[in-house]
PDB file of C-alpha atoms in Angstrom:
ATOM      1  CA  ALA S   1       2.338  -1.356 -18.738  1.00 47.00           C
ATOM      2  CA  LYS S   2       5.021  -0.190 -21.103  1.00 61.00           C
ATOM      3  CA  ILE S   3       3.097   0.165 -24.355  1.00 65.00           C
ATOM      4  CA  ALA S   4       5.034   2.172 -26.912  1.00 58.00           C
ATOM      5  CA  PRO S   5       3.435   5.557 -27.585  1.00 60.00           C
ATOM      6  CA  GLY S   6       2.361   6.109 -31.185  1.00 60.00           C
ATOM      7  CA  ASP S   7       2.294   2.388 -32.003  1.00 63.00           C
ATOM      8  CA  ALA S   8      -0.871   0.589 -32.965  1.00 77.00           C
ATOM      9  CA  THR S   9      -2.963  -0.017 -29.873  1.00 84.00           C
ATOM     10  CA  PHE S  10      -6.323  -1.661 -29.435  1.00 88.00           C
ATOM     11  CA  ASP S  11      -8.954  -1.892 -26.733  1.00 91.00           C
ATOM     12  CA  VAL S  12     -10.275  -5.157 -25.332  1.00 92.00           C
ATOM     13  CA  ASN S  13     -13.769  -4.855 -23.846  1.00 95.00           C
ATOM     14  CA  LEU S  14     -14.812  -7.585 -21.421  1.00 95.00           C
ATOM     15  CA  ASP S  15     -17.902  -8.304 -19.359  1.00 95.00           C
ATOM     16  CA  THR S  16     -17.978  -9.721 -15.824  1.00 94.00           C
ATOM     17  CA  LYS S  17     -18.227 -13.350 -16.990  1.00 95.00           C
ATOM     18  CA  GLN S  18     -15.204 -12.934 -19.274  1.00 95.00           C
ATOM     19  CA  VAL S  19     -13.155 -11.246 -16.525  1.00 94.00           C
ATOM     20  CA  ASN S  20     -13.906 -14.120 -14.132  1.00 93.00           C
ATOM     21  CA  ALA S  21     -12.815 -16.608 -16.826  1.00 92.00           C
ATOM     22  CA  LEU S  22      -9.535 -14.684 -17.321  1.00 88.00           C
ATOM     23  CA  VAL S  23      -8.906 -14.516 -13.572  1.00 86.00           C
ATOM     24  CA  ALA S  24      -9.464 -18.283 -13.305  1.00 85.00           C
ATOM     25  CA  TYR S  25      -7.064 -18.864 -16.232  1.00 82.00           C
ATOM     26  CA  TYR S  26      -4.253 -16.765 -14.735  1.00 78.00           C
ATOM     27  CA  LEU S  27      -4.667 -18.186 -11.223  1.00 76.00           C
ATOM     28  CA  LYS S  28      -5.158 -21.886 -12.127  1.00 75.00           C
ATOM     29  CA  ASP S  29      -1.442 -22.708 -11.908  1.00 68.00           C
ATOM     30  CA  THR S  30      -0.890 -21.111  -8.502  1.00 65.00           C
ATOM     31  CA  HIS S  31      -1.920 -24.255  -6.539  1.00 62.00           C
ATOM     32  CA  ASN S  32      -4.004 -22.238  -4.102  1.00 65.00           C
ATOM     33  CA  GLN S  33      -7.169 -24.306  -3.800  1.00 68.00           C
ATOM     34  CA  ASP S  34      -8.014 -22.609  -0.480  1.00 73.00           C
ATOM     35  CA  TYR S  35      -8.573 -19.268  -2.223  1.00 82.00           C
ATOM     36  CA  THR S  36     -11.068 -18.089  -4.836  1.00 86.00           C
ATOM     37  CA  PHE S  37     -11.411 -14.720  -6.478  1.00 88.00           C
ATOM     38  CA  ARG S  38     -14.739 -13.473  -7.900  1.00 93.00           C
ATOM     39  CA  VAL S  39     -15.699 -10.316  -9.745  1.00 95.00           C
ATOM     40  CA  GLY S  40     -19.323  -9.212  -9.503  1.00 93.00           C
ATOM     41  CA  ASP S  41     -20.999  -6.183  -7.935  1.00 90.00           C
ATOM     42  CA  GLU S  42     -17.815  -6.101  -5.871  1.00 92.00           C
ATOM     43  CA  ILE S  43     -14.482  -7.899  -6.078  1.00 94.00           C
ATOM     44  CA  MET S  44     -14.248 -10.698  -3.522  1.00 93.00           C
ATOM     45  CA  LEU S  45     -11.383 -12.852  -2.308  1.00 89.00           C
ATOM     46  CA  TYR S  46     -12.607 -15.931  -0.443  1.00 89.00           C
ATOM     47  CA  GLY S  47     -10.380 -18.190   1.627  1.00 85.00           C
ATOM     48  CA  GLN S  48      -9.679 -19.815   4.966  1.00 78.00           C
ATOM     49  CA  THR S  49      -7.668 -18.580   7.908  1.00 69.00           C
ATOM     50  CA  LYS S  50      -6.668 -20.141  11.210  1.00 68.00           C
ATOM     51  CA  PHE S  51      -7.411 -18.265  14.402  1.00 67.00           C
ATOM     52  CA  LEU S  52      -6.906 -19.741  17.888  1.00 72.00           C
ATOM     53  CA  GLY S  53      -6.499 -23.187  16.336  1.00 77.00           C
ATOM     54  CA  ASP S  54      -9.779 -23.150  14.403  1.00 77.00           C
ATOM     55  CA  LYS S  55     -10.251 -22.645  10.655  1.00 77.00           C
ATOM     56  CA  PHE S  56     -12.581 -19.897   9.556  1.00 77.00           C
ATOM     57  CA  ARG S  57     -13.782 -19.039   6.061  1.00 82.00           C
ATOM     58  CA  PHE S  58     -13.527 -15.384   5.144  1.00 85.00           C
ATOM     59  CA  GLY S  59     -14.587 -13.055   2.388  1.00 89.00           C
ATOM     60  CA  LEU S  60     -12.626  -9.903   1.629  1.00 90.00           C
ATOM     61  CA  ALA S  61     -14.508  -7.230  -0.350  1.00 92.00           C
ATOM     62  CA  MET S  62     -12.285  -4.980  -2.446  1.00 95.00           C
ATOM     63  CA  THR S  63     -12.664  -1.801  -4.484  1.00 95.00           C
ATOM     64  CA  PRO S  64     -10.712  -1.519  -7.759  1.00 96.00           C
ATOM     65  CA  GLU S  65      -8.745   1.512  -8.907  1.00 96.00           C
ATOM     66  CA  VAL S  66      -6.935   1.960 -12.217  1.00 96.00           C
ATOM     67  CA  THR S  67      -3.593   3.748 -11.822  1.00 95.00           C
ATOM     68  CA  LYS S  68      -2.086   6.263 -14.290  1.00 93.00           C
ATOM     69  CA  ASN S  69       0.218   3.570 -15.669  1.00 91.00           C
ATOM     70  CA  GLY S  70      -2.613   1.062 -16.179  1.00 93.00           C
ATOM     71  CA  ASN S  71      -2.068  -1.178 -13.168  1.00 95.00           C
ATOM     72  CA  VAL S  72      -4.942  -2.191 -10.913  1.00 96.00           C
ATOM     73  CA  ILE S  73      -5.051  -1.605  -7.161  1.00 97.00           C
ATOM     74  CA  LEU S  74      -7.613  -3.549  -5.147  1.00 96.00           C
ATOM     75  CA  THR S  75      -8.192  -1.946  -1.749  1.00 96.00           C
ATOM     76  CA  ALA S  76      -9.880  -4.018   0.951  1.00 94.00           C
ATOM     77  CA  LYS S  77     -12.961  -2.264   2.283  1.00 92.00           C
ATOM     78  CA  ALA S  78     -14.782  -4.945   4.270  1.00 87.00           C
ATOM     79  CA  MET S  79     -14.210  -8.432   5.584  1.00 85.00           C
ATOM     80  CA  ARG S  80     -16.554 -11.164   6.645  1.00 79.00           C
ATOM     81  CA  VAL S  81     -15.319 -13.880   9.006  1.00 76.00           C
ATOM     82  CA  GLY S  82     -18.370 -15.224  10.761  1.00 70.00           C
ATOM     83  CA  ASN S  83     -18.787 -13.019  13.846  1.00 66.00           C
ATOM     84  CA  LEU S  84     -15.066 -12.529  14.477  1.00 68.00           C
ATOM     85  CA  PRO S  85     -13.799  -8.940  14.433  1.00 66.00           C
ATOM     86  CA  LEU S  86     -10.425  -9.735  12.841  1.00 74.00           C
ATOM     87  CA  PRO S  87      -8.544  -6.749  11.391  1.00 83.00           C
ATOM     88  CA  ILE S  88      -8.331  -6.694   7.600  1.00 88.00           C
ATOM     89  CA  SER S  89      -4.544  -6.155   7.692  1.00 89.00           C
ATOM     90  CA  ALA S  90      -4.070  -9.284   9.868  1.00 84.00           C
ATOM     91  CA  VAL S  91      -6.036 -11.468   7.467  1.00 82.00           C
ATOM     92  CA  MET S  92      -4.204  -9.958   4.491  1.00 89.00           C
ATOM     93  CA  GLN S  93      -0.869 -10.749   6.197  1.00 90.00           C
ATOM     94  CA  TYR S  94      -2.015 -14.357   6.580  1.00 83.00           C
ATOM     95  CA  VAL S  95      -3.052 -14.452   2.903  1.00 85.00           C
ATOM     96  CA  LYS S  96       0.311 -12.973   1.872  1.00 89.00           C
ATOM     97  CA  SER S  97       2.225 -15.622   3.831  1.00 88.00           C
ATOM     98  CA  SER S  98       0.094 -18.588   2.736  1.00 82.00           C
ATOM     99  CA  TYR S  99      -0.939 -17.656  -0.822  1.00 81.00           C
ATOM    100  CA  HIS S 100       1.530 -18.297  -3.631  1.00 81.00           C
ATOM    101  CA  ALA S 101       0.630 -15.251  -5.712  1.00 83.00           C
ATOM    102  CA  PRO S 102       1.654 -14.993  -9.367  1.00 83.00           C
ATOM    103  CA  LYS S 103       4.598 -12.639 -10.081  1.00 87.00           C
ATOM    104  CA  PHE S 104       2.258  -9.898 -11.280  1.00 89.00           C
ATOM    105  CA  VAL S 105       0.385  -9.755  -7.928  1.00 91.00           C
ATOM    106  CA  THR S 106       1.708  -7.928  -4.836  1.00 94.00           C
ATOM    107  CA  ILE S 107      -0.108  -8.124  -1.497  1.00 94.00           C
ATOM    108  CA  ASN S 108       0.455  -5.152   0.829  1.00 96.00           C
ATOM    109  CA  PRO S 109      -1.265  -5.812   4.204  1.00 95.00           C
ATOM    110  CA  ALA S 110      -0.230  -2.458   5.711  1.00 95.00           C
ATOM    111  CA  LYS S 111      -2.069  -0.543   2.968  1.00 96.00           C
ATOM    112  CA  LYS S 112      -4.841  -3.209   2.762  1.00 95.00           C
ATOM    113  CA  GLN S 113      -4.117  -3.478  -0.962  1.00 96.00           C
ATOM    114  CA  ILE S 114      -3.495  -6.015  -3.676  1.00 95.00           C
ATOM    115  CA  VAL S 115      -1.651  -4.568  -6.685  1.00 95.00           C
ATOM    116  CA  ILE S 116      -1.930  -6.174 -10.120  1.00 93.00           C
ATOM    117  CA  ASN S 117       1.084  -5.132 -12.214  1.00 92.00           C
ATOM    118  CA  MET S 118      -0.232  -5.376 -15.761  1.00 90.00           C
ATOM    119  CA  ALA S 119       3.291  -5.075 -17.250  1.00 82.00           C
ATOM    120  CA  GLN S 120       4.224  -8.397 -15.607  1.00 84.00           C
ATOM    121  CA  LEU S 121       1.125 -10.239 -16.840  1.00 81.00           C
ATOM    122  CA  LYS S 122       2.248 -12.969 -19.231  1.00 75.00           C
ATOM    123  CA  VAL S 123       0.753 -12.478 -22.697  1.00 76.00           C
ATOM    124  CA  ALA S 124       2.089 -12.987 -26.247  1.00 72.00           C
ATOM    125  CA  GLN S 125       5.751 -12.026 -26.606  1.00 73.00           C
ATOM    126  CA  GLY S 126       6.216  -8.327 -27.266  1.00 75.00           C
ATOM    127  CA  MET S 127       2.640  -7.502 -26.237  1.00 81.00           C
ATOM    128  CA  SER S 128       1.506  -5.691 -23.130  1.00 85.00           C
ATOM    129  CA  PHE S 129      -1.795  -4.621 -21.622  1.00 88.00           C
ATOM    130  CA  ARG S 130      -2.908  -1.924 -19.251  1.00 91.00           C
ATOM    131  CA  ALA S 131      -6.235  -1.332 -17.591  1.00 94.00           C
ATOM    132  CA  LYS S 132      -8.290   1.645 -18.759  1.00 95.00           C
ATOM    133  CA  ILE S 133     -11.758   1.210 -17.233  1.00 95.00           C
ATOM    134  CA  ILE S 134     -13.078  -0.999 -14.446  1.00 96.00           C
ATOM    135  CA  ASP S 135     -16.773  -0.325 -13.836  1.00 95.00           C
ATOM    136  CA  LEU S 136     -18.219  -3.042 -11.583  1.00 95.00           C
ATOM    137  CA  LYS S 137     -21.776  -1.661 -11.623  1.00 94.00           C
ATOM    138  CA  ALA S 138     -21.935  -1.594 -15.434  1.00 94.00           C
ATOM    139  CA  GLY S 139     -19.965  -4.863 -15.749  1.00 94.00           C
ATOM    140  CA  GLN S 140     -17.529  -3.063 -18.085  1.00 95.00           C
ATOM    141  CA  PHE S 141     -13.818  -3.780 -18.166  1.00 96.00           C
ATOM    142  CA  VAL S 142     -11.602  -2.152 -20.809  1.00 96.00           C
ATOM    143  CA  PHE S 143      -7.934  -2.946 -21.303  1.00 93.00           C
ATOM    144  CA  GLU S 144      -5.573  -1.362 -23.831  1.00 91.00           C
ATOM    145  CA  GLY S 145      -3.190  -3.651 -25.666  1.00 88.00           C
ATOM    146  CA  GLY S 146      -0.191  -2.868 -27.812  1.00 85.00           C
ATOM    147  CA  LEU S 147       3.461  -3.533 -28.521  1.00 79.00           C
ATOM    148  CA  GLU S 148       5.895  -3.049 -25.653  1.00 71.00           C
ATOM    149  CA  ASN S 149       8.453  -0.282 -26.200  1.00 65.00           C
ATOM    150  CA  GLY S 150      10.700  -1.259 -29.084  1.00 51.00           C
ATOM    151  CA  LYS S 151       9.610  -4.914 -29.314  1.00 52.00           C
ATOM    152  CA  LYS S 152       8.416  -6.572 -32.498  1.00 51.00           C
TER     153      LYS S 152
END
């Protein structure tokens, strides 16, 4: 996120319940009832996929990483689709084509990643946030907020 250096910044500390409430808030207008996103001991994306004409529910377990610029990269590490051995990248390609992601979310099946661009997250005008700490085990999520470069 493009927070102006030297300007007043502040940290927002959230727990797992608060993060799930924020995720639900930002995703509620995407009209994607077939998909749910949950943060707990791991980050999970749940949904449905079609394979050979049948619908299957899946769960995609992801590991978070905070980038230098405060964005969040979720890398798929495991998938559960009944007993089917579907490749993660194939399911992520299906999700990318069928899920109407918000502008701040990019799905990259080849890298098995979902990128959350914090600079594109809609917040109060002139404000921006970037991720600082994501600790799933401790249930600690810290985001830094501040004024965008030159905006008042």
